[in-house]
Structures are given as C-alpha cells and as structure tokens.
C-alpha cells in the first residue's frame, strides 16, 4: 500500500465554502496538484459545504466532487508534509515575491506570488498558462454579506476569475536616523591667577 499525501483545503465559489481532504498518491504542492488535475471535478473526502454568508449551516458529507470551473480560490488549511527529498528551495530560486490585490466578482484577495525579476507584471501575467495562480500570505475579503476576512498561509486563485489586480507597493525601509553628534566634552575652566596683595 502506498502512502497518501493529504491536503486539507477550503474551496471558495461565488456563494459556497467547501472544505475537505484532497488526497494525492504522489506528493505535490496543493497549487501544483490543482493545476495538474486532469479531471473536471476535484474529489474531496470528509467534506463540508456551506453558504458563504452562513458558515454555521455547514452540511457534512463523506465525499464530495467540486467543479474546477466554478472554483475561485482553493486555500490550504493544512498542507501535507513533503517527503524529505522534495526540492522546495530549488523552485524558488531566481524569483522575487510580489504582493498584490486581486479582485473577483465575489472576493478581494490579497496575496503574494512569485515572478522572475526580468519580467514586468503584465509580461508575467501574459505568460501564465496555469489555471490557478499560487499565492502565499492569503487574505480573503468577501464582497457581500459583511463576512469577516479569512486568512490562510497558502492558496491558489483561479486566473480566469480575476477581474482586476494591482501590485501593492512594499514599504521601503526607513532611512536610518543619523545619530546626533556626541556632546562636546566640556573643557575645565582655567584657574584664575591669585590676586597679588
């Protein structure tokens, strides 16, 4: 029997939040697995499904299939541990992080993605062929219902669902404040010669 690698995920659609376990026979990061998924429906087990505006009404089901075409965001709740020889550092070599705000019809998503430093943002976007953009440090702001923002470490945003986006300027490090010069040492007062009598 082979080991399974299980990601606990939340899938956001226009009006639903679906949670469950996404099993893989071979380890892949969640975004790579979702992008490499050949099936139209993402299989989840130990699942729940709830209206986005009424999460307390979640219904638990043992197995669930989620249509990739209706998926806006897949967020990682708990990522499977990679095998010891998984080359994560190699994948990040030669790229720079870019924080951005992404707008969909249902959410505003803040997250960080990686791009090559020699590409502008429009060039990078034109070259994306994956269905989902991998993001880290994800914050999801639902546009309707006044729901509280949701924060996740990692997510994959459906590229076709992005209506608009803009990069967030990273705060520049503050210039060091110059140290004031040390106070000048006071010279001892010269003794006045004693008056002659």
Coordinates of C-alpha atoms in Angstrom, one line a residue:
X1 CA 0.0 0.0 0.0
X2 CA 1.3 3.4 -0.9
X3 CA 1.3 6.4 1.4
X4 CA -1.2 9.1 0.6
X5 CA -0.4 12.8 0.9
X6 CA -3.5 14.7 2.1
X7 CA -4.1 18.4 1.9
X8 CA -6.9 19.9 4.0
X9 CA -8.4 22.5 1.7
X10 CA -11.2 25.1 1.5
X11 CA -12.7 25.8 -1.9
X12 CA -14.4 29.1 -2.4
X13 CA -17.0 29.5 -5.2
X14 CA -19.3 32.5 -5.9
X15 CA -21.6 31.6 -3.0
X16 CA -20.2 28.5 -1.2
X17 CA -17.3 27.4 1.0
X18 CA -16.4 23.8 0.6
X19 CA -13.9 22.1 2.9
X20 CA -12.4 18.6 2.8
X21 CA -9.4 16.4 2.4
X22 CA -7.7 16.3 -1.0
X23 CA -5.7 13.0 -1.3
X24 CA -2.7 12.6 -3.6
X25 CA -0.8 9.4 -4.4
X26 CA 2.4 11.4 -5.2
X27 CA 3.3 14.5 -3.3
X28 CA 2.8 17.8 -5.0
X29 CA 2.2 21.2 -3.5
X30 CA -1.5 22.0 -3.5
X31 CA -1.4 24.5 -6.3
X32 CA 0.6 22.1 -8.5
X33 CA -1.9 19.4 -7.8
X34 CA -4.9 21.6 -8.6
X35 CA -3.2 22.9 -11.8
X36 CA -2.2 19.4 -12.8
X37 CA -5.7 18.0 -12.1
X38 CA -7.0 16.4 -15.3
X39 CA -10.5 15.8 -14.0
X40 CA -13.1 18.5 -14.1
X41 CA -14.3 17.6 -10.6
X42 CA -12.0 17.9 -7.6
X43 CA -12.6 14.9 -5.3
X44 CA -12.8 15.6 -1.6
X45 CA -13.4 13.3 1.4
X46 CA -14.5 14.1 4.9
X47 CA -16.1 17.2 3.4
X48 CA -18.5 20.0 4.4
X49 CA -20.4 22.5 2.3
X50 CA -21.9 25.8 3.5
X51 CA -23.3 29.0 2.1
X52 CA -20.6 31.7 2.1
X53 CA -22.8 34.0 4.2
X54 CA -23.9 31.3 6.7
X55 CA -21.0 29.1 7.5
X56 CA -22.8 27.8 10.6
X57 CA -25.2 25.9 8.3
X58 CA -22.4 23.6 7.0
X59 CA -23.5 20.2 6.0
X60 CA -21.0 17.3 6.4
X61 CA -20.7 14.7 3.7
X62 CA -18.3 11.8 3.4
X63 CA -17.4 12.5 -0.2
X64 CA -17.9 15.5 -2.5
X65 CA -16.9 16.5 -6.0
X66 CA -16.3 20.2 -6.7
X67 CA -16.4 21.7 -10.2
X68 CA -13.0 23.3 -11.0
X69 CA -14.7 25.7 -13.4
X70 CA -16.8 27.2 -10.6
X71 CA -13.8 27.4 -8.2
X72 CA -12.5 30.9 -7.4
X73 CA -9.9 30.1 -4.7
X74 CA -8.5 26.9 -3.2
X75 CA -7.0 27.7 0.2
X76 CA -4.8 25.4 2.2
X77 CA -6.0 24.8 5.8
X78 CA -3.3 22.1 6.4
X79 CA -0.7 21.1 3.9
X80 CA 0.6 17.5 3.6
X81 CA 4.2 17.2 4.8
X82 CA 6.5 16.9 1.8
X83 CA 8.9 13.9 1.5
X84 CA 12.4 14.7 2.9
X85 CA 13.9 14.9 -0.6
X86 CA 11.3 17.4 -2.0
X87 CA 13.3 20.3 -3.7
X88 CA 11.3 23.3 -2.5
X89 CA 14.2 25.7 -2.4
X90 CA 15.1 24.9 -6.0
X91 CA 11.6 26.1 -7.1
X92 CA 12.0 29.5 -5.5
X93 CA 15.5 30.2 -6.9
X94 CA 15.6 33.2 -9.3
X95 CA 12.2 34.6 -8.4
X96 CA 11.0 37.6 -6.4
X97 CA 7.9 38.0 -4.3
X98 CA 5.2 40.4 -5.3
X99 CA 2.3 41.3 -3.1
X100 CA -0.9 42.2 -4.9
X101 CA -4.7 42.8 -4.5
X102 CA -6.8 40.6 -6.8
X103 CA -10.5 41.4 -7.5
X104 CA -13.0 38.7 -8.4
X105 CA -16.8 39.1 -8.6
X106 CA -17.2 37.6 -5.1
X107 CA -14.0 38.4 -3.3
X108 CA -11.0 40.7 -2.9
X109 CA -7.9 38.5 -2.4
X110 CA -4.6 39.8 -1.1
X111 CA -1.7 37.6 -1.6
X112 CA 2.0 37.2 -2.5
X113 CA 3.0 35.5 -5.7
X114 CA 6.5 35.0 -7.3
X115 CA 7.8 36.2 -10.6
X116 CA 11.0 36.4 -12.5
X117 CA 12.8 39.7 -11.8
X118 CA 13.4 40.4 -15.5
X119 CA 9.6 40.3 -16.3
X120 CA 7.2 43.2 -15.8
X121 CA 3.9 42.3 -14.1
X122 CA 1.9 42.5 -17.4
X123 CA 4.6 40.2 -19.1
X124 CA 4.4 37.7 -16.3
X125 CA 0.6 37.6 -16.4
X126 CA 0.6 37.1 -20.2
X127 CA 2.9 34.1 -19.7
X128 CA 0.9 32.3 -17.1
X129 CA -0.6 29.1 -18.6
X130 CA -1.8 27.5 -15.3
X131 CA -5.4 27.8 -14.4
X132 CA -4.6 28.8 -10.8
X133 CA -2.1 31.3 -9.5
X134 CA -0.2 30.1 -6.4
X135 CA -0.3 32.7 -3.6
X136 CA 1.1 32.8 -0.1
X137 CA 0.0 35.0 2.9
X138 CA -3.6 35.0 1.6
X139 CA -6.4 37.2 2.9
X140 CA -9.9 36.8 1.5
X141 CA -12.3 39.7 1.8
X142 CA -15.9 38.6 0.8
X143 CA -17.6 41.4 -1.1
X144 CA -21.2 40.6 0.1
X145 CA -22.7 39.9 3.5
X146 CA -20.2 41.7 5.6
X147 CA -18.3 38.4 6.5
X148 CA -15.1 38.7 8.3
X149 CA -11.8 38.4 6.3
X150 CA -10.3 35.0 6.1
X151 CA -6.5 34.4 6.4
X152 CA -4.7 31.4 5.1
X153 CA -1.0 30.7 4.6
X154 CA -1.4 29.4 1.1
X155 CA -3.9 29.4 -1.8
X156 CA -4.4 29.1 -5.5
X157 CA -6.6 31.7 -7.2
X158 CA -8.4 30.9 -10.5
X159 CA -6.8 33.1 -13.1
X160 CA -9.9 33.3 -15.2
X161 CA -11.9 34.6 -12.3
X162 CA -9.6 37.6 -11.7
X163 CA -11.3 40.8 -12.9
X164 CA -8.6 43.3 -11.9
X165 CA -5.4 43.4 -9.9
X166 CA -2.7 45.7 -8.8
X167 CA 0.6 45.3 -7.0
X168 CA 0.9 46.6 -3.5
X169 CA 4.0 48.8 -3.0
X170 CA 6.2 47.2 -0.4
X171 CA 7.1 49.7 2.2
X172 CA 10.6 50.9 1.6
X173 CA 12.9 50.5 4.6
X174 CA 13.1 53.7 6.5
X175 CA 16.4 55.6 6.1
X176 CA 18.5 55.3 9.2
X177 CA 18.2 58.2 11.5
X178 CA 21.6 59.8 11.9
X179 CA 22.9 59.7 15.3
X180 CA 23.4 63.1 17.0
X181 CA 27.0 64.0 17.4
X182 CA 28.3 63.2 20.9
X183 CA 28.2 66.2 23.2
X184 CA 31.4 68.1 23.2
X185 CA 33.5 67.5 26.3
X186 CA 33.5 70.5 28.5
X187 CA 36.9 71.9 29.0
X188 CA 37.8 72.5 32.6
X189 CA 37.6 76.2 33.5
X190 CA 41.1 77.8 33.7
X191 CA 42.0 78.8 37.1
X192 CA 42.4 82.5 37.5
X193 CA 45.8 83.5 39.0
X194 CA 45.6 84.5 42.6
X195 CA 45.4 88.2 43.1
X196 CA 48.6 89.7 44.5
X197 CA 48.4 91.6 47.6

